[in-house]
Short mmCIF file of C-alpha atoms in Angstrom, two decimals:
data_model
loop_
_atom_site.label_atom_id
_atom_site.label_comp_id
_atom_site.label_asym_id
_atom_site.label_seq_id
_atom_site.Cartn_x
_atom_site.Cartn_y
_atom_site.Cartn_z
CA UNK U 1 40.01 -19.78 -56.91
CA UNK U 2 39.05 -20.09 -53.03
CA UNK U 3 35.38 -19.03 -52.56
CA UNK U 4 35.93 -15.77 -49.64
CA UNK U 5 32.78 -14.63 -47.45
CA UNK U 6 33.10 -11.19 -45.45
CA UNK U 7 30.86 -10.30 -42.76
CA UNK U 8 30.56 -7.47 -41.01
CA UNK U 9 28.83 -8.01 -37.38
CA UNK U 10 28.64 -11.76 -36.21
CA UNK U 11 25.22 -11.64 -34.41
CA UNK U 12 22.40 -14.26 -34.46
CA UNK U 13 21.73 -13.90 -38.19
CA UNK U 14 25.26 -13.20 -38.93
CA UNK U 15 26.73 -16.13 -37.18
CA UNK U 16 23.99 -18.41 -38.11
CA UNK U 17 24.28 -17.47 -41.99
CA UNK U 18 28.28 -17.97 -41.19
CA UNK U 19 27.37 -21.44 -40.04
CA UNK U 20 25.13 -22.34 -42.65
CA UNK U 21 28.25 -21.64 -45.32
CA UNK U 22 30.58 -23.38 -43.38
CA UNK U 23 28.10 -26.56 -42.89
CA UNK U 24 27.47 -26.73 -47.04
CA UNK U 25 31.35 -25.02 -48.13
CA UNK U 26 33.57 -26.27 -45.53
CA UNK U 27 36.56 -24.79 -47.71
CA UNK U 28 35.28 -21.33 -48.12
CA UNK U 29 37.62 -18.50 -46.52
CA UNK U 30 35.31 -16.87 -43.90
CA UNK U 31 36.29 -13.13 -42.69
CA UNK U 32 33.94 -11.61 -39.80
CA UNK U 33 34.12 -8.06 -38.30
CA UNK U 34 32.05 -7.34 -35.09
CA UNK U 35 32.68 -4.67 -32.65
CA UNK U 36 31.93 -7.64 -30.13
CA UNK U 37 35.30 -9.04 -29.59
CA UNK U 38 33.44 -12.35 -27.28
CA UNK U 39 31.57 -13.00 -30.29
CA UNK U 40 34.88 -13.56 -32.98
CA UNK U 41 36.80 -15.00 -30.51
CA UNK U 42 34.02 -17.38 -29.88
CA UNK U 43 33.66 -18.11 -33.80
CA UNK U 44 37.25 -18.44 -34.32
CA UNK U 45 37.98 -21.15 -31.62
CA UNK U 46 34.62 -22.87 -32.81
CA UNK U 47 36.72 -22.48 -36.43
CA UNK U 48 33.63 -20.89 -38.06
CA UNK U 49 35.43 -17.91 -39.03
CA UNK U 50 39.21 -18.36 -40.27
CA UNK U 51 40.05 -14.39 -40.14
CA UNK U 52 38.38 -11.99 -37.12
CA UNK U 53 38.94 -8.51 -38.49
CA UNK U 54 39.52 -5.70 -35.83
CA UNK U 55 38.39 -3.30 -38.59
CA UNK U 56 36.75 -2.95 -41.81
CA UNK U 57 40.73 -3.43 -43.62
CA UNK U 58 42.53 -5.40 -46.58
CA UNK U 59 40.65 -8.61 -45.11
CA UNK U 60 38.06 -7.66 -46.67
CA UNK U 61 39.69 -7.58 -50.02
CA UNK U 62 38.50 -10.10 -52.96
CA UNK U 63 35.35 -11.18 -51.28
CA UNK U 64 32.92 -13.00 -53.57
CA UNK U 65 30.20 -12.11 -50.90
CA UNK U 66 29.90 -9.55 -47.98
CA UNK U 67 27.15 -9.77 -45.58
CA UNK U 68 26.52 -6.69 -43.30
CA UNK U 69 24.73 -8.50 -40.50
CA UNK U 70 24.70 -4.71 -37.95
CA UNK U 71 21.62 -3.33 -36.85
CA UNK U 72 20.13 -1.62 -39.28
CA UNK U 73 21.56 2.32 -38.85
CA UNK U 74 24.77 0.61 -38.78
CA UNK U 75 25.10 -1.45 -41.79
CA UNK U 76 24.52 2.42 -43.87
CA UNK U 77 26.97 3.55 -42.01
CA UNK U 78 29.64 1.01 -43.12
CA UNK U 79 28.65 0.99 -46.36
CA UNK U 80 30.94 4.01 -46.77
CA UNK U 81 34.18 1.84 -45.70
CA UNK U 82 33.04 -0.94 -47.73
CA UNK U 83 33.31 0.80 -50.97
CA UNK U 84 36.83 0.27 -52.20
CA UNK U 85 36.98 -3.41 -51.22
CA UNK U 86 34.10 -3.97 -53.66
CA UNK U 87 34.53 -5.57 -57.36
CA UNK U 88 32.94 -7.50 -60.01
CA UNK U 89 33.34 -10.03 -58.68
CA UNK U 90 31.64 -8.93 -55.67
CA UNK U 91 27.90 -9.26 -54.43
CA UNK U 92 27.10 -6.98 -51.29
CA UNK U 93 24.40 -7.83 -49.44
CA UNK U 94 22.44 -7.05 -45.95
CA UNK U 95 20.28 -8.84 -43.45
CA UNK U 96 18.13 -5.93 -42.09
CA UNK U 97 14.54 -6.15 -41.72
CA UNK U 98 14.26 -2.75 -43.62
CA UNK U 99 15.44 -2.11 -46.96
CA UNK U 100 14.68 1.44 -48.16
CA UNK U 101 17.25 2.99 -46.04
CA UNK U 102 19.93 0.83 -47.42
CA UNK U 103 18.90 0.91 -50.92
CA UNK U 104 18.92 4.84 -50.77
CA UNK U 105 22.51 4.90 -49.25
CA UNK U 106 23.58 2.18 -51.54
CA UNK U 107 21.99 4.55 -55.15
CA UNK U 108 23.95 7.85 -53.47
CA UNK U 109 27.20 5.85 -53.30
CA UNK U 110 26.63 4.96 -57.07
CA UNK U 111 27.48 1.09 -55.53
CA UNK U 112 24.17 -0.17 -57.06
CA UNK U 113 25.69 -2.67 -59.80
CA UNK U 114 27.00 -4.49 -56.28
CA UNK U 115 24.29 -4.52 -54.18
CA UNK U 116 21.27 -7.21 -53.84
CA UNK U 117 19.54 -6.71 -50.24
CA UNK U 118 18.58 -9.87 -48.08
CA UNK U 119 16.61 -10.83 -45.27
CA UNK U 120 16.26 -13.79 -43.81
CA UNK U 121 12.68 -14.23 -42.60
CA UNK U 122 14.14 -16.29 -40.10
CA UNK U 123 15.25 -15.38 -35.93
CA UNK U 124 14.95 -16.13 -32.23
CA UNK U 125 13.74 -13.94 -29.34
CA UNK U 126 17.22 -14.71 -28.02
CA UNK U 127 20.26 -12.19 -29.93
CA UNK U 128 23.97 -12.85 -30.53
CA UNK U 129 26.63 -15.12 -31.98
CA UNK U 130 26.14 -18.04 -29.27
CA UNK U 131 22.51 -18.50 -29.92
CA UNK U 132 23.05 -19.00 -33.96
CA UNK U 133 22.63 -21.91 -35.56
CA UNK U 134 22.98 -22.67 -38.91
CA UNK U 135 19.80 -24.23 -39.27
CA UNK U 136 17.88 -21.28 -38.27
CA UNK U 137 17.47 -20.10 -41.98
CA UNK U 138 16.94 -24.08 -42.91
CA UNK U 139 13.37 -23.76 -44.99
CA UNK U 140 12.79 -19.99 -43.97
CA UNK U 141 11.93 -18.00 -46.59
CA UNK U 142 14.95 -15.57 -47.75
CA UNK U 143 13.71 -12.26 -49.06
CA UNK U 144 16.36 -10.54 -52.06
CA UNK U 145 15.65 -7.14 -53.09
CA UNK U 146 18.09 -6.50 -55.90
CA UNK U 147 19.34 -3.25 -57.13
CA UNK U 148 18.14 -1.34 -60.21
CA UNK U 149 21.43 -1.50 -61.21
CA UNK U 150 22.45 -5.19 -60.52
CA UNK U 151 23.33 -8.25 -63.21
CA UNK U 152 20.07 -10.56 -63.71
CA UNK U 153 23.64 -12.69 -63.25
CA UNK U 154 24.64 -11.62 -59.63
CA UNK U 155 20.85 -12.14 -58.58
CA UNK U 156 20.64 -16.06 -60.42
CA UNK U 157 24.21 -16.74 -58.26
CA UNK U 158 22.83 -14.70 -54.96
CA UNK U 159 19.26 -16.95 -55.45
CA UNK U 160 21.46 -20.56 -56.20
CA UNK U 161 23.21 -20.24 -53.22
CA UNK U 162 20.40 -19.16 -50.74
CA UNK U 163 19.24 -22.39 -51.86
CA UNK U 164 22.16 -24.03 -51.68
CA UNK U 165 21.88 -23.09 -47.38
CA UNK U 166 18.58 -24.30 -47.72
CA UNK U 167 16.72 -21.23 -47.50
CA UNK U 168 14.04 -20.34 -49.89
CA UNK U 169 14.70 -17.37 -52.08
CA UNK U 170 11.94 -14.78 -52.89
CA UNK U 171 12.96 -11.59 -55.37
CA UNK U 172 10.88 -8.49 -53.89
CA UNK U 173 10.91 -4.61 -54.86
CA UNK U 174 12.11 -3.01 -51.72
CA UNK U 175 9.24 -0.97 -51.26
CA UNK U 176 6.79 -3.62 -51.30
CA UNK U 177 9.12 -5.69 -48.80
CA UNK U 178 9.21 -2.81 -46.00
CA UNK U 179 5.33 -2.90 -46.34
CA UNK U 180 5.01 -6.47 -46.03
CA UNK U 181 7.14 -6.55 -43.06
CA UNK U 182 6.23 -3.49 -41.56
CA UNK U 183 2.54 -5.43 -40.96
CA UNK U 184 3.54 -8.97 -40.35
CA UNK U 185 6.56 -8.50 -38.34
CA UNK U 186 7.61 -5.14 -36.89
CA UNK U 187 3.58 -4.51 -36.15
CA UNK U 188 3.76 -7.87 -34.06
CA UNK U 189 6.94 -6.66 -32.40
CA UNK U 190 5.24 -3.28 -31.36
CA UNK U 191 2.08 -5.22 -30.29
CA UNK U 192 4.07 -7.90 -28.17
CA UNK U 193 6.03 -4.88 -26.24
CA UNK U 194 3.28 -3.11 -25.72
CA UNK U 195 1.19 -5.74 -24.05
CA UNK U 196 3.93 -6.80 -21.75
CA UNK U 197 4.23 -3.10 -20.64
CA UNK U 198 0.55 -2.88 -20.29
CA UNK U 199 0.55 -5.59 -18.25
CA UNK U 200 3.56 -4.29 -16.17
CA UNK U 201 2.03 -1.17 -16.09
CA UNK U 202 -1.73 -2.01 -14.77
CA UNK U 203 -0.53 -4.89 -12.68
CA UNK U 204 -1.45 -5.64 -8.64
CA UNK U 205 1.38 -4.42 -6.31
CA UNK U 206 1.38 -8.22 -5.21
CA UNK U 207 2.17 -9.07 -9.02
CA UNK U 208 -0.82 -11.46 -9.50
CA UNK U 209 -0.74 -10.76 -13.38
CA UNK U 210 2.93 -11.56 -13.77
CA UNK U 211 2.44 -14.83 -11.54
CA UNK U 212 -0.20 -15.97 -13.46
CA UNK U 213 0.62 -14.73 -16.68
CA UNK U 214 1.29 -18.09 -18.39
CA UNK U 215 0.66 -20.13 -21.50
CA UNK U 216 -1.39 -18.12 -24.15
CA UNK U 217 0.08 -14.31 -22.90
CA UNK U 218 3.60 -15.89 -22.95
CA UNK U 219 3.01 -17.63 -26.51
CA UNK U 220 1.81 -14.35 -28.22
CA UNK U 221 4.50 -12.05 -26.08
CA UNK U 222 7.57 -14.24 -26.79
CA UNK U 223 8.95 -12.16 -29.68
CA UNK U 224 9.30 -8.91 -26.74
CA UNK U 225 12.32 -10.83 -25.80
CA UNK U 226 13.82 -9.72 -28.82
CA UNK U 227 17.05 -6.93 -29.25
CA UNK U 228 15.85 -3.82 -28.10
CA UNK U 229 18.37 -1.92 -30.25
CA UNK U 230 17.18 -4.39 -33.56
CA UNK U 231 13.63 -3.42 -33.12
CA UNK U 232 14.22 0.40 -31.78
CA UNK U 233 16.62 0.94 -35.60
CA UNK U 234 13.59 -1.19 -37.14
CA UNK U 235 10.84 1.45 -36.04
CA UNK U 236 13.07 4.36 -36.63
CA UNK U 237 13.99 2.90 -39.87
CA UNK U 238 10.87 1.97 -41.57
CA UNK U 239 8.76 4.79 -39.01
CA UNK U 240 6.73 5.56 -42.59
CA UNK U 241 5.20 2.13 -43.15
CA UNK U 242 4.55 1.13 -39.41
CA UNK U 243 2.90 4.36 -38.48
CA UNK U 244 0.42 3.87 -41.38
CA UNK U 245 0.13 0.41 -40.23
CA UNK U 246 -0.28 1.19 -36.44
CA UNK U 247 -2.93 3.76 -37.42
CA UNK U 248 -5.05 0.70 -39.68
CA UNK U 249 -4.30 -1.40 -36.77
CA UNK U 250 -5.93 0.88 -33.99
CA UNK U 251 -9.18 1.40 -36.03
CA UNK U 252 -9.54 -2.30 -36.14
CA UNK U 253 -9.31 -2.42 -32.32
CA UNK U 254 -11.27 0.56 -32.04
CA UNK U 255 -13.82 -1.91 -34.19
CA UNK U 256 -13.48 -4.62 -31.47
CA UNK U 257 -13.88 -2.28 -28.84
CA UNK U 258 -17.35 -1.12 -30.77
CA UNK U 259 -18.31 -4.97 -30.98
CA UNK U 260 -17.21 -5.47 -27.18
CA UNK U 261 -19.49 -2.54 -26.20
CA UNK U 262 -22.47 -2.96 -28.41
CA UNK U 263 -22.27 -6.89 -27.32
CA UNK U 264 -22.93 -7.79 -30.72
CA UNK U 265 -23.40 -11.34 -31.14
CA UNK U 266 -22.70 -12.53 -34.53
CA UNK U 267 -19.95 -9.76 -35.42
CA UNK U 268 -17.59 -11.21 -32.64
CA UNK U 269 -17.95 -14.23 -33.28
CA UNK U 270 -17.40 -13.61 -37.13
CA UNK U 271 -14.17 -12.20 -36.03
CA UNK U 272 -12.80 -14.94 -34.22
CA UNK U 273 -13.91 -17.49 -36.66
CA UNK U 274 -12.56 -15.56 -39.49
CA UNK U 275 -9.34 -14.82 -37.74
CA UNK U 276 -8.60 -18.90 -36.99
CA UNK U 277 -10.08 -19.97 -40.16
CA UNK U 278 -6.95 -17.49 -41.88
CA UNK U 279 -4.67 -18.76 -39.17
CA UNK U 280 -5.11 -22.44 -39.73
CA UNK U 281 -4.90 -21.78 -43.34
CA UNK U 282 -1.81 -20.46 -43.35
CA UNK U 283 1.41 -22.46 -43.62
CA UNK U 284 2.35 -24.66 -40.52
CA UNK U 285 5.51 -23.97 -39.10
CA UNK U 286 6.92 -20.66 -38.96
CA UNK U 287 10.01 -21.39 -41.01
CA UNK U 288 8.55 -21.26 -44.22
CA UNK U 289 6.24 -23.11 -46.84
CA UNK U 290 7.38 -26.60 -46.38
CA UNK U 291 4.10 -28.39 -45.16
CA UNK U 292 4.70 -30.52 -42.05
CA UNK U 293 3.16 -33.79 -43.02
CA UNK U 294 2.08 -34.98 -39.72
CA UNK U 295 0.62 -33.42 -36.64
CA UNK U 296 0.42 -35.76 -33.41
CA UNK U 297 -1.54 -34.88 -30.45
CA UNK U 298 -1.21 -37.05 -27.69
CA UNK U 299 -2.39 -36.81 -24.13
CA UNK U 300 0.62 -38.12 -21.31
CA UNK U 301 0.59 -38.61 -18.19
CA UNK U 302 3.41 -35.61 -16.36
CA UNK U 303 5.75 -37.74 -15.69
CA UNK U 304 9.43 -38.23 -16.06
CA UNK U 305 10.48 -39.90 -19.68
CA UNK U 306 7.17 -39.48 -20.82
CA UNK U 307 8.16 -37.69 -23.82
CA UNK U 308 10.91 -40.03 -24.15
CA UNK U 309 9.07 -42.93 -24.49
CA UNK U 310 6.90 -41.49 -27.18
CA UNK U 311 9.80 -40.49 -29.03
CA UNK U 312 11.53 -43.86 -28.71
CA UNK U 313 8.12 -45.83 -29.82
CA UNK U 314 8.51 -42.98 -33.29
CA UNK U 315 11.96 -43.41 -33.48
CA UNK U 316 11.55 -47.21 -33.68
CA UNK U 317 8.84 -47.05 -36.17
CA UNK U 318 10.75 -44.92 -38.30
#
């Protein structure tokens, strides 16, 4: 029988998830839902989608998997609707960055023996279906947060064909996940914002911060970009975890502050040797664990088809 994939919101993780499957299973039946009516007309001409639902209805009948790719207040809410299109055969699954919500709504429904959570650790500071890809989720790590209630079964198939995309599965408790996230990336999130504001905030009425605000602020503010609705349902969502976080996290600049004032010598310069010795330790590339096995630096001359003619030299030596 014809593999059948529901989603419900068509967004950047969504649509690139929906691209993914149609990349590896070019026969699967995809069904998409999103209240953006650009964004399914978009997928249907490109032919990633071969149904775009109005509502949550019958389409959504028989569905091996359903993703529920909404912000994350949403995707509770339409758990509700979901409930009598759901059957064995069934594994129903999410995308949001916090999973206790979800999991809670999902054990008061009694729809447990269905449900695995999912998030991709994967994104862009750009949002919606025409900025997914389906290699976004290529080599990203691909957190699943099963259900008490769930088959060992539905997890093995859920894991397989995460890996099948080319993600890389990782089973986590869902309380352990929200913590996890809440420091390495809702804490950045808050951080990014923040310092753009700050910025905005104490800058020259002739904008001299803004126009010289370049390289290193832009690299560490790029995430700010990001949904403001995703991140606002993120903080109100998992406001438990990140307000014990933000509270650890001010001490240790109140720390810095102490170093900065006290002009202590060998305590700032422990921290920023510590912090870059952790840094460079850490896997290189952001999508995941797979080791890049070269790093080129190269010094060019700014000049048009400079870069070209480096990659053409590469390109030639295989």
């Amino acid at each position: 029988m014809k593999h059948k994939i529901g989603f419900i919101g068509l967004g950047l993780i969504g649509g690139s998830i929906a691209k993914a499957i149609r990349q590896y299973y070019p026969d699967y039946e995809i069904v998409a839902f999103d209240k953006n009516k650009e964004s399914l007309a978009l997928a249907t001409q490109e032919s990633m989608i071969d149904v775009a639902a109005t509502t949550i209805d019958n389409n959504f009948q028989n569905c091996n998997y359903i993703f529920l790719c909404a912000p994350v207040a949403y995707n509770t809410a339409y758990l509700k609707q979901l409930t009598e299109y759901l059957n064995d055969d069934c594994i129903l699954t999410d995308v949001g960055s916090v999973k206790t919500n979800i999991h809670e709504e999902v054990q008061n429904l009694g729809i447990g023996k269905y449900f695995i959570g999912g998030h991709p650790m994967a994104g862009s500071e750009k949002s919606g279906y025409s900025n997914s890809k389906a290699m976004l989720i290529e080599n990203a790590y691909y957190i699943l947060t099963p259900s008490a209630k769930v088959a060992e079964e539905k997890v093995d198939a859920y894991k397989n064909f995460v890996s099948s995309l080319k993600a890389l599965p990782v089973i986590l408790d869902y309380h352990e996940h929200d913590h996890i996230t809440g420091t390495i990336s809702h804490l950045p999130h808050i951080i990014a914002s923040t310092l753009v504001n700050f910025v905005h905030d104490t800058d020259s009425k002739e904008g001299m911060m803004k126009a010289l605000a370049a390289g290193g602020f832009k690299d560490i503010t790029r995430i700010a970009s990001s949904s403001p609705v995703m991140w606002q349902q993120i903080c109100l969502k998992n406001s438990e975890n990140i307000s014990q976080i933000l509270g650890e996290y001010i001490e240790a600049l109140s720390h810095a502050k102490d170093l900065v004032d006290e002009g202590n010598e060998p305590a700032l310069y422990a921290l920023f040797e510590n912090s870059k010795d952790y840094r460079n330790s850490m896997p290189n590339g952001s999508a995941g664990p797979i080791k890049k096995q070269f790093a080129l630096y190269c010094d060019i001359i700014d000049e048009t088809g400079g870069i070209a003619t480096i990659a053409t030299i590469l390109a030639s030596n295989n």
